[in-house]
mmCIF file of C-alpha atoms in Angstrom:
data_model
loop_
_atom_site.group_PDB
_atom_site.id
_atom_site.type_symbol
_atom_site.label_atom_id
_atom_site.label_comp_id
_atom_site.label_asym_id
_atom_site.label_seq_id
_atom_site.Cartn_x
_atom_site.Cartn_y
_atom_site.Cartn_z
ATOM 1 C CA UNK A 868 0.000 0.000 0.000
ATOM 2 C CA UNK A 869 2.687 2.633 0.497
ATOM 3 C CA UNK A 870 4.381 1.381 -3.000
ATOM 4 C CA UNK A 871 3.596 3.968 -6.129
ATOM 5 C CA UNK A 872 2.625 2.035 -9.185
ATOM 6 C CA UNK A 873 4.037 2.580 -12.397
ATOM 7 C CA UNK A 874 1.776 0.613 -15.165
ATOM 8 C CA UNK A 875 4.122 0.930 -18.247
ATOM 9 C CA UNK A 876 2.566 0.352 -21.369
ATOM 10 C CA UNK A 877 3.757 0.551 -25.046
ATOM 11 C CA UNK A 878 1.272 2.720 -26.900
ATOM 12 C CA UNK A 879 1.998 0.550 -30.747
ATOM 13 C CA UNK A 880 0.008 -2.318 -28.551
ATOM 14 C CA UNK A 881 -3.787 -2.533 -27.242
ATOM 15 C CA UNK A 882 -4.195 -1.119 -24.177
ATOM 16 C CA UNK A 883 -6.982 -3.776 -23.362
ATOM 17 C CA UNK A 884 -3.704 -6.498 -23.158
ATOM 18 C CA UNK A 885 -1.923 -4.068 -21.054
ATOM 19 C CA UNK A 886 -0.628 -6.740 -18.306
ATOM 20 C CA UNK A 887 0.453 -3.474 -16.315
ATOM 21 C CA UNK A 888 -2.989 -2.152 -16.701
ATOM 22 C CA UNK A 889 -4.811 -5.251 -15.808
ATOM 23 C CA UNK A 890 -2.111 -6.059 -12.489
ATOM 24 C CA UNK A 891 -2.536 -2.546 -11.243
ATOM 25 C CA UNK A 892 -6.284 -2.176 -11.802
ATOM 26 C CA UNK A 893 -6.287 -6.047 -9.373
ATOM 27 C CA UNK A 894 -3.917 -4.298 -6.115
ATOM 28 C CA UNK A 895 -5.153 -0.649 -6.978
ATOM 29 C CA UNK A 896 -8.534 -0.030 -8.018
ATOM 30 C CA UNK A 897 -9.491 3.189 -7.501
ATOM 31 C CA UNK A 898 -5.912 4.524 -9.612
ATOM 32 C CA UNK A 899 -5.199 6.113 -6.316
ATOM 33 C CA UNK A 900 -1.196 5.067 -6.728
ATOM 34 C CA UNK A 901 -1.135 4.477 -10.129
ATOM 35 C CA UNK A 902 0.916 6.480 -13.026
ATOM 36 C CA UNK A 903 0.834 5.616 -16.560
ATOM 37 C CA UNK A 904 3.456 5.559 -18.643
ATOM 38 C CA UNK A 905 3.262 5.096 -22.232
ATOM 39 C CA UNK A 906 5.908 4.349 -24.495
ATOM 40 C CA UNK A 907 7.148 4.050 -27.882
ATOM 41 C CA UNK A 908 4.631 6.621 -29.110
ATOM 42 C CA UNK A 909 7.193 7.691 -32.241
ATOM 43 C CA UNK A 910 6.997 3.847 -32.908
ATOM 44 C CA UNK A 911 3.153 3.812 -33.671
ATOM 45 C CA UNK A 912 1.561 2.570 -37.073
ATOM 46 C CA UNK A 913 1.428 5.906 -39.667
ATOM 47 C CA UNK A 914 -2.214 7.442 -39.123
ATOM 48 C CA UNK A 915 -2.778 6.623 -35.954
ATOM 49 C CA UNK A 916 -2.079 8.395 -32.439
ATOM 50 C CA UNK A 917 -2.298 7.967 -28.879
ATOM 51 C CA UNK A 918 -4.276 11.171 -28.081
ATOM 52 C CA UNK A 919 -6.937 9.429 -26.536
ATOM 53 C CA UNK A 920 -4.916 7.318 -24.251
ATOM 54 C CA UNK A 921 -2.783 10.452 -23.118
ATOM 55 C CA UNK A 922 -6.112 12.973 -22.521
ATOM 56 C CA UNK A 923 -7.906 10.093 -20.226
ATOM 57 C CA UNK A 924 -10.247 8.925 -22.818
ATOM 58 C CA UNK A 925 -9.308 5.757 -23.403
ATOM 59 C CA UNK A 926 -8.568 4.246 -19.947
ATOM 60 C CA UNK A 927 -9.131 6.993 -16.991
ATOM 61 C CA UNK A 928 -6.901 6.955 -13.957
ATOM 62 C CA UNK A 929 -6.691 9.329 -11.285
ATOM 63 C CA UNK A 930 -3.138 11.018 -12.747
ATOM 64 C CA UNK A 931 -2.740 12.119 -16.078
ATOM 65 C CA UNK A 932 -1.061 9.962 -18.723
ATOM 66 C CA UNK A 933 2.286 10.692 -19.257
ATOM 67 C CA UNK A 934 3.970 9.744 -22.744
ATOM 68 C CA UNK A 935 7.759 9.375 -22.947
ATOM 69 C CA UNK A 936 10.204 8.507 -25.731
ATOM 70 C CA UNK A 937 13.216 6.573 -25.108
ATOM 71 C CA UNK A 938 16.547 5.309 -26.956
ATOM 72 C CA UNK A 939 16.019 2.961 -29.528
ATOM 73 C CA UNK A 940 18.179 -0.140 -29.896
ATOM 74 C CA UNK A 941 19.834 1.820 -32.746
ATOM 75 C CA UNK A 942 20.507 5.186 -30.129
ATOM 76 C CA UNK A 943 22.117 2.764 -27.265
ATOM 77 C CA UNK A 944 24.325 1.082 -29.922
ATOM 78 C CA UNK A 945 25.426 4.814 -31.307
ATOM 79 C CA UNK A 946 26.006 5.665 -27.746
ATOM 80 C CA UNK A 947 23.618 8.664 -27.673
ATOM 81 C CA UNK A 948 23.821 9.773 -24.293
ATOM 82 C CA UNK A 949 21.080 10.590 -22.357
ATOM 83 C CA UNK A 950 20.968 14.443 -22.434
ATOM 84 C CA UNK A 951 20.621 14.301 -26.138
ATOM 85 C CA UNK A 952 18.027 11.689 -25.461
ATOM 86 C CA UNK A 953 16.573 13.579 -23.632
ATOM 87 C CA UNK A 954 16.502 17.116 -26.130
ATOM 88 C CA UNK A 955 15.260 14.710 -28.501
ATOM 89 C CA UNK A 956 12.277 13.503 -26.683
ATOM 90 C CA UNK A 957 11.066 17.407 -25.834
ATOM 91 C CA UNK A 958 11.506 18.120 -29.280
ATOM 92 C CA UNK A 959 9.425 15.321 -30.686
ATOM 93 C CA UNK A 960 6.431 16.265 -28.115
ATOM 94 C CA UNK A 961 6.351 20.176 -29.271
ATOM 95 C CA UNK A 962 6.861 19.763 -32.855
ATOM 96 C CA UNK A 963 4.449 16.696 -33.501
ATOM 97 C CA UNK A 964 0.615 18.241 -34.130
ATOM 98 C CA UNK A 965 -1.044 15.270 -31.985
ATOM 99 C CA UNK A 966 0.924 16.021 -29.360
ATOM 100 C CA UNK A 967 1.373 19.643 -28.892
ATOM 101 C CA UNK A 968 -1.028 20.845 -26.723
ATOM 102 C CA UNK A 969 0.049 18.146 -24.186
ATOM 103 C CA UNK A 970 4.207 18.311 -24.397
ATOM 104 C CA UNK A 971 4.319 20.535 -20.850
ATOM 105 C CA UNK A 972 2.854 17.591 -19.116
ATOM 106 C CA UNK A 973 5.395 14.767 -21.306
ATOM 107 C CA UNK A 974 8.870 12.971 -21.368
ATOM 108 C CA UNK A 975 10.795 11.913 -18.716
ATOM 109 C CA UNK A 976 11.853 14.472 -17.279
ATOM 110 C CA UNK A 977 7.949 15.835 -16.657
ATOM 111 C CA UNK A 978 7.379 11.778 -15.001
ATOM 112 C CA UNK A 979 10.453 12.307 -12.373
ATOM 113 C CA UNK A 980 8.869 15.502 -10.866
ATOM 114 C CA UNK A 981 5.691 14.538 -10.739
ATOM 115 C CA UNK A 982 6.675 10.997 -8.977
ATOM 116 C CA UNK A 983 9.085 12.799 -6.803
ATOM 117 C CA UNK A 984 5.801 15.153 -6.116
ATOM 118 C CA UNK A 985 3.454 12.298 -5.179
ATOM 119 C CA UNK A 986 5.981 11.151 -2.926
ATOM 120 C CA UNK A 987 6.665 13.446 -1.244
ATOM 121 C CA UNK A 988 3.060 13.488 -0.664
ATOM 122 C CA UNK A 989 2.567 10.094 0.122
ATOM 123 C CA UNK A 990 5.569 10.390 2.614
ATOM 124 C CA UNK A 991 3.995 12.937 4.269
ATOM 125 C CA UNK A 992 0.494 11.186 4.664
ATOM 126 C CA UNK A 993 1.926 7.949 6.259
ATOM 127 C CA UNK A 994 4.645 9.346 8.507
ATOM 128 C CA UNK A 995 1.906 9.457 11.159
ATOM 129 C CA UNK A 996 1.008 5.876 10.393
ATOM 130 C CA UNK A 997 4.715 4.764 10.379
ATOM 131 C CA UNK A 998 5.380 6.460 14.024
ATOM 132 C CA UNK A 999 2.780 4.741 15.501
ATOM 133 C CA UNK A 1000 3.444 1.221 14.177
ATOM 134 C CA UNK A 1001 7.310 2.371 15.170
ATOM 135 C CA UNK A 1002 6.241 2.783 18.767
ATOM 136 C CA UNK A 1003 3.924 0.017 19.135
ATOM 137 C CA UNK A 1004 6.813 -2.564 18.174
ATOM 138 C CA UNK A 1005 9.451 -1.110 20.362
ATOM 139 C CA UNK A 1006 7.033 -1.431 23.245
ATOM 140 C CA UNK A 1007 5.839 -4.664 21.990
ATOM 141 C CA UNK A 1008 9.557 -5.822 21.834
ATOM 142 C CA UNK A 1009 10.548 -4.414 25.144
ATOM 143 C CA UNK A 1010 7.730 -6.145 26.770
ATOM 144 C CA UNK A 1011 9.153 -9.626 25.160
ATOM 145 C CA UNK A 1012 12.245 -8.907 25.730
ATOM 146 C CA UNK A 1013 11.715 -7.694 29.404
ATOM 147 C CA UNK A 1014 9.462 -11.532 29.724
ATOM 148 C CA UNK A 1015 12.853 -13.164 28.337
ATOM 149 C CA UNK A 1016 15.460 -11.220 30.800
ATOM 150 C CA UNK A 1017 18.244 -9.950 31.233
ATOM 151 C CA UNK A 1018 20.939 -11.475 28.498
ATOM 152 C CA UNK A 1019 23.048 -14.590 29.993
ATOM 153 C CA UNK A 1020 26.634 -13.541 30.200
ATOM 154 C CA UNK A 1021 29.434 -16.046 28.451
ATOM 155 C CA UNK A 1022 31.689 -15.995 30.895
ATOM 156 C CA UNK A 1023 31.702 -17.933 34.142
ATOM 157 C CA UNK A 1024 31.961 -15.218 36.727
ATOM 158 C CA UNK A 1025 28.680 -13.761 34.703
ATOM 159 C CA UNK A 1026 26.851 -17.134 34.868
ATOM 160 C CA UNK A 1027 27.224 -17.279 38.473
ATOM 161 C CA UNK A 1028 26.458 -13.374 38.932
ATOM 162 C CA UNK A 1029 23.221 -14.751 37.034
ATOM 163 C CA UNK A 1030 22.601 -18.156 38.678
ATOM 164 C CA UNK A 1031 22.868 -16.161 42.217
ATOM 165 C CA UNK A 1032 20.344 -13.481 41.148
ATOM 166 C CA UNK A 1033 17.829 -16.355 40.328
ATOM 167 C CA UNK A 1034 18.578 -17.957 43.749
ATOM 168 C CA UNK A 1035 18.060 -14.746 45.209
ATOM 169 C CA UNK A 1036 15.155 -13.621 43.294
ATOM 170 C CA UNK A 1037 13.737 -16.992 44.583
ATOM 171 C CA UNK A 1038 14.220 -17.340 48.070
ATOM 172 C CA UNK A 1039 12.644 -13.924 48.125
ATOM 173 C CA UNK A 1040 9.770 -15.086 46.766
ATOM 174 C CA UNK A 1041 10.115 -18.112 48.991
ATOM 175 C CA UNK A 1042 10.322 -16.595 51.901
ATOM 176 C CA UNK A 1043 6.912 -14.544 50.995
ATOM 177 C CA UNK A 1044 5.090 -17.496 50.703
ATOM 178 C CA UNK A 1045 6.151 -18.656 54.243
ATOM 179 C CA UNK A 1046 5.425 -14.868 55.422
ATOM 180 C CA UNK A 1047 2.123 -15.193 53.727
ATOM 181 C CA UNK A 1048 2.614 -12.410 51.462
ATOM 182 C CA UNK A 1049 1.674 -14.832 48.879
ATOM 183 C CA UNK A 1050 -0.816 -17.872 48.936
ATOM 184 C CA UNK A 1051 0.790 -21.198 49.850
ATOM 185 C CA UNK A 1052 2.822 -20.740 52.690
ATOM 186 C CA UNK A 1053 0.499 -23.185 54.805
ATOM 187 C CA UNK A 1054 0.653 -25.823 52.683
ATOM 188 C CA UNK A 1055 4.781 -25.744 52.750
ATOM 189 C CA UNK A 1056 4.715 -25.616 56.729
ATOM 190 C CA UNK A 1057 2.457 -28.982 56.655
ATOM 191 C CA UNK A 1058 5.141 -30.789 54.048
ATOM 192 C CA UNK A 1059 8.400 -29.694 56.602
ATOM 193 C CA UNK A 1060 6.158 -29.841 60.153
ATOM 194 C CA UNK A 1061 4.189 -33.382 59.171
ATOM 195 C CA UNK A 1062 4.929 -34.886 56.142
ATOM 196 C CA UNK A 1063 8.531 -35.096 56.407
ATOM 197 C CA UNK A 1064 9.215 -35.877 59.637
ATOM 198 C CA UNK A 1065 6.862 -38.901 59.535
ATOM 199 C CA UNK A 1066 8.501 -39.981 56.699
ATOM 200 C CA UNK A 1067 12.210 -39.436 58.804
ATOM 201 C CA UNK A 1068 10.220 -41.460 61.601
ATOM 202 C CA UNK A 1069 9.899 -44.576 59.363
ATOM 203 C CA UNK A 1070 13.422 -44.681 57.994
ATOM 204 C CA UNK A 1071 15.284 -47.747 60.455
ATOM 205 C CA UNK A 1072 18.251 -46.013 62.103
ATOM 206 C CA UNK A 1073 18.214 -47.518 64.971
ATOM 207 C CA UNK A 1074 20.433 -50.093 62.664
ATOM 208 C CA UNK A 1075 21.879 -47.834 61.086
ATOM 209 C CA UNK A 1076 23.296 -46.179 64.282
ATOM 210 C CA UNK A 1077 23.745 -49.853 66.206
ATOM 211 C CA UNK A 1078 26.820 -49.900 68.352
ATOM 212 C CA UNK A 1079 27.916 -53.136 66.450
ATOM 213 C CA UNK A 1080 27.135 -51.247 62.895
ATOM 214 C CA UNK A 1081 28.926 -48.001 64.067
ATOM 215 C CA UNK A 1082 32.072 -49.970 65.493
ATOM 216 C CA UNK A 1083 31.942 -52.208 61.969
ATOM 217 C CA UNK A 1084 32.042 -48.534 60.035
ATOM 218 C CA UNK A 1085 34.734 -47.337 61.975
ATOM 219 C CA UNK A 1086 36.921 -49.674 62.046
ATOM 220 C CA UNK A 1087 36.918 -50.490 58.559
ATOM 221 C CA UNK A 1088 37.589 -46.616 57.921
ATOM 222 C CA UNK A 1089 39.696 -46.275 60.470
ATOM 223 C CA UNK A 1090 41.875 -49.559 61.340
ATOM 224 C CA UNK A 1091 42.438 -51.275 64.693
ATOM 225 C CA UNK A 1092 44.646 -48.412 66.133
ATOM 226 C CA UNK A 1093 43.797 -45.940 69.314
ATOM 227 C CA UNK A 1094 42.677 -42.660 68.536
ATOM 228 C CA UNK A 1095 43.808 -39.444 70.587
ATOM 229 C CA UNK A 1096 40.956 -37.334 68.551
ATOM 230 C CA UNK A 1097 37.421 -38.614 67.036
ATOM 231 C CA UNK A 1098 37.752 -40.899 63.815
ATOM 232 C CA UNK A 1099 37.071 -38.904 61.257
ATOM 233 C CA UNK A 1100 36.668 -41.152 58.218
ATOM 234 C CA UNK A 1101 34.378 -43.675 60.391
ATOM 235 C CA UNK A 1102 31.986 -40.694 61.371
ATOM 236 C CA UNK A 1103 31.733 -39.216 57.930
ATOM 237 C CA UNK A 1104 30.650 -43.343 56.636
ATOM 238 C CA UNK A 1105 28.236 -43.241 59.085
ATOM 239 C CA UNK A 1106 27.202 -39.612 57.867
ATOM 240 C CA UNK A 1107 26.792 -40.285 54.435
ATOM 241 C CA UNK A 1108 24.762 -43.894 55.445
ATOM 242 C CA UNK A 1109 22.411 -41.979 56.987
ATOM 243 C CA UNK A 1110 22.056 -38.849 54.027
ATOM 244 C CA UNK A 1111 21.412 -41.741 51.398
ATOM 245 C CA UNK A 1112 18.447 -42.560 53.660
ATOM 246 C CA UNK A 1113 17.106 -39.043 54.453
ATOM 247 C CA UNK A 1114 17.335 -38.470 50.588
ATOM 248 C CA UNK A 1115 14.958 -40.134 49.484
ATOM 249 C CA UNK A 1116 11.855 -38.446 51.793
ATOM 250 C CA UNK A 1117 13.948 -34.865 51.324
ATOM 251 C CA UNK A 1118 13.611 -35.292 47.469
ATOM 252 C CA UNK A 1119 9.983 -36.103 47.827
ATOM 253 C CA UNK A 1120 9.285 -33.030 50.066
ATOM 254 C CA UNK A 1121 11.021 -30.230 47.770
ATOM 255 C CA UNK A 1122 9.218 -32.406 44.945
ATOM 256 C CA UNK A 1123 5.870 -31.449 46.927
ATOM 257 C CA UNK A 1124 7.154 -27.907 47.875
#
């Protein structure tokens, strides 16, 4: 829609088989961005004119006709430049009878100001138009792009800058929940103040923490000899027994959370 439409058409053909015609009449029906051009007008058939085409007559759109006359094959190959062409094409408008009373508003030259005029026009009418689709993408992209976040750095001190703004971001929201600035909290006190400690309840340490069990563990960490401190390694076995039994019932309570 913001395009101008130039329907070229040779004027030694009917204008009925105009395929310019016929594709801008289908896109533009009212002529409202369509200009006619009509060539080869010093190539018509002896007797015959194009008069009616140029005046409106024969096929009316909303800006005059406008008849131009370019290099022939014979012109290019000669190397006639285009100011000549140009002199040329003036002079064939004012001296030919058909033609005379129309060569101010012919050639080429007469088709470049009056596009450049329309445009300008047409610039004018859809700058409005253009601003405000401008503005409404920007804010539609800043919304997305605001819903996507901030950009993930590539190095690793920026992924972790970013992984620890998450983690804050949500034990803030976390703790809201709990404070009951949000909806929820009293469903996460149940999980942490009955659901998981009855599961802890049904877990068997009292074999796990069995003298005979904890003296196995620490001796096979630790060896037969007296210790002047705690045994580490024993302790931390017995530890990490117990961990891969709370995990379980821990996994299932975030799960829940």
């Amino acid at each position: 829609p913001n395009c101008i439409i130039l329907a070229v058409s040779p004027a030694n053909q009917d204008l009925a088989t105009s395929d310019a015609i016929k594709i801008s009449r289908e896109v533009d029906p009212k002529g409202e961005r369509t200009f006619g051009v009509l060539t080869k007008i010093d190539l018509m058939d002896k007797g015959t004119d194009a008069v009616d085409i140029l005046e409106g007559r024969a096929y009316r759109l909303q800006f005059p006709w406008i008849g131009v006359v370019n290099r022939s094959q014979q012109d290019i190959n000669k190397s006639v430049d285009m100011i000549a062409a140009r002199r040329r094409e003036r002079d064939y408008f004012a001296n030919t009878p058909e033609y005379k009373h129309l060569a101010h508003r012919m050639g080429s030259e007469h088709l470049a100001k009056s596009l450049s005029k329309h445009l300008e026009s047409v610039i004018k009418s859809r700058i409005p138009g253009l601003q405000s689709l401008i503005t409404k993408t920007v804010a539609e992209l800043e919304t997305e792009l605001t819903r996507l976040g901030k950009p993930i750095a590539n190095d690793a001190g920026g992924k972790l800058y970013t992984i620890m703004e998450i983690c804050r971001m949500f034990d803030g929201i976390y703790k809201e929940h709990l404070d009951g600035v949000r909806p929820g909290g009293e469903k996460i006190y149940h999980v942490f103040d009955n659901q998981f400690p009855v599961a802890i309840k049904r877990l068997q340490f009292d074999k796990q923490l069995s003298m005979e069990n904890v003296r196995k563990l620490i001796t096979e960490a630790d060896g037969y000899q007296p210790h002047l401190i705690a045994p580490e390694q024993g302790y931390r076995r017995l530890i990490e027994s117990c961990l891969v039994s709370i995990r379980g019932p821990a996994e299932a309570a975030v799960d829940t959370v």
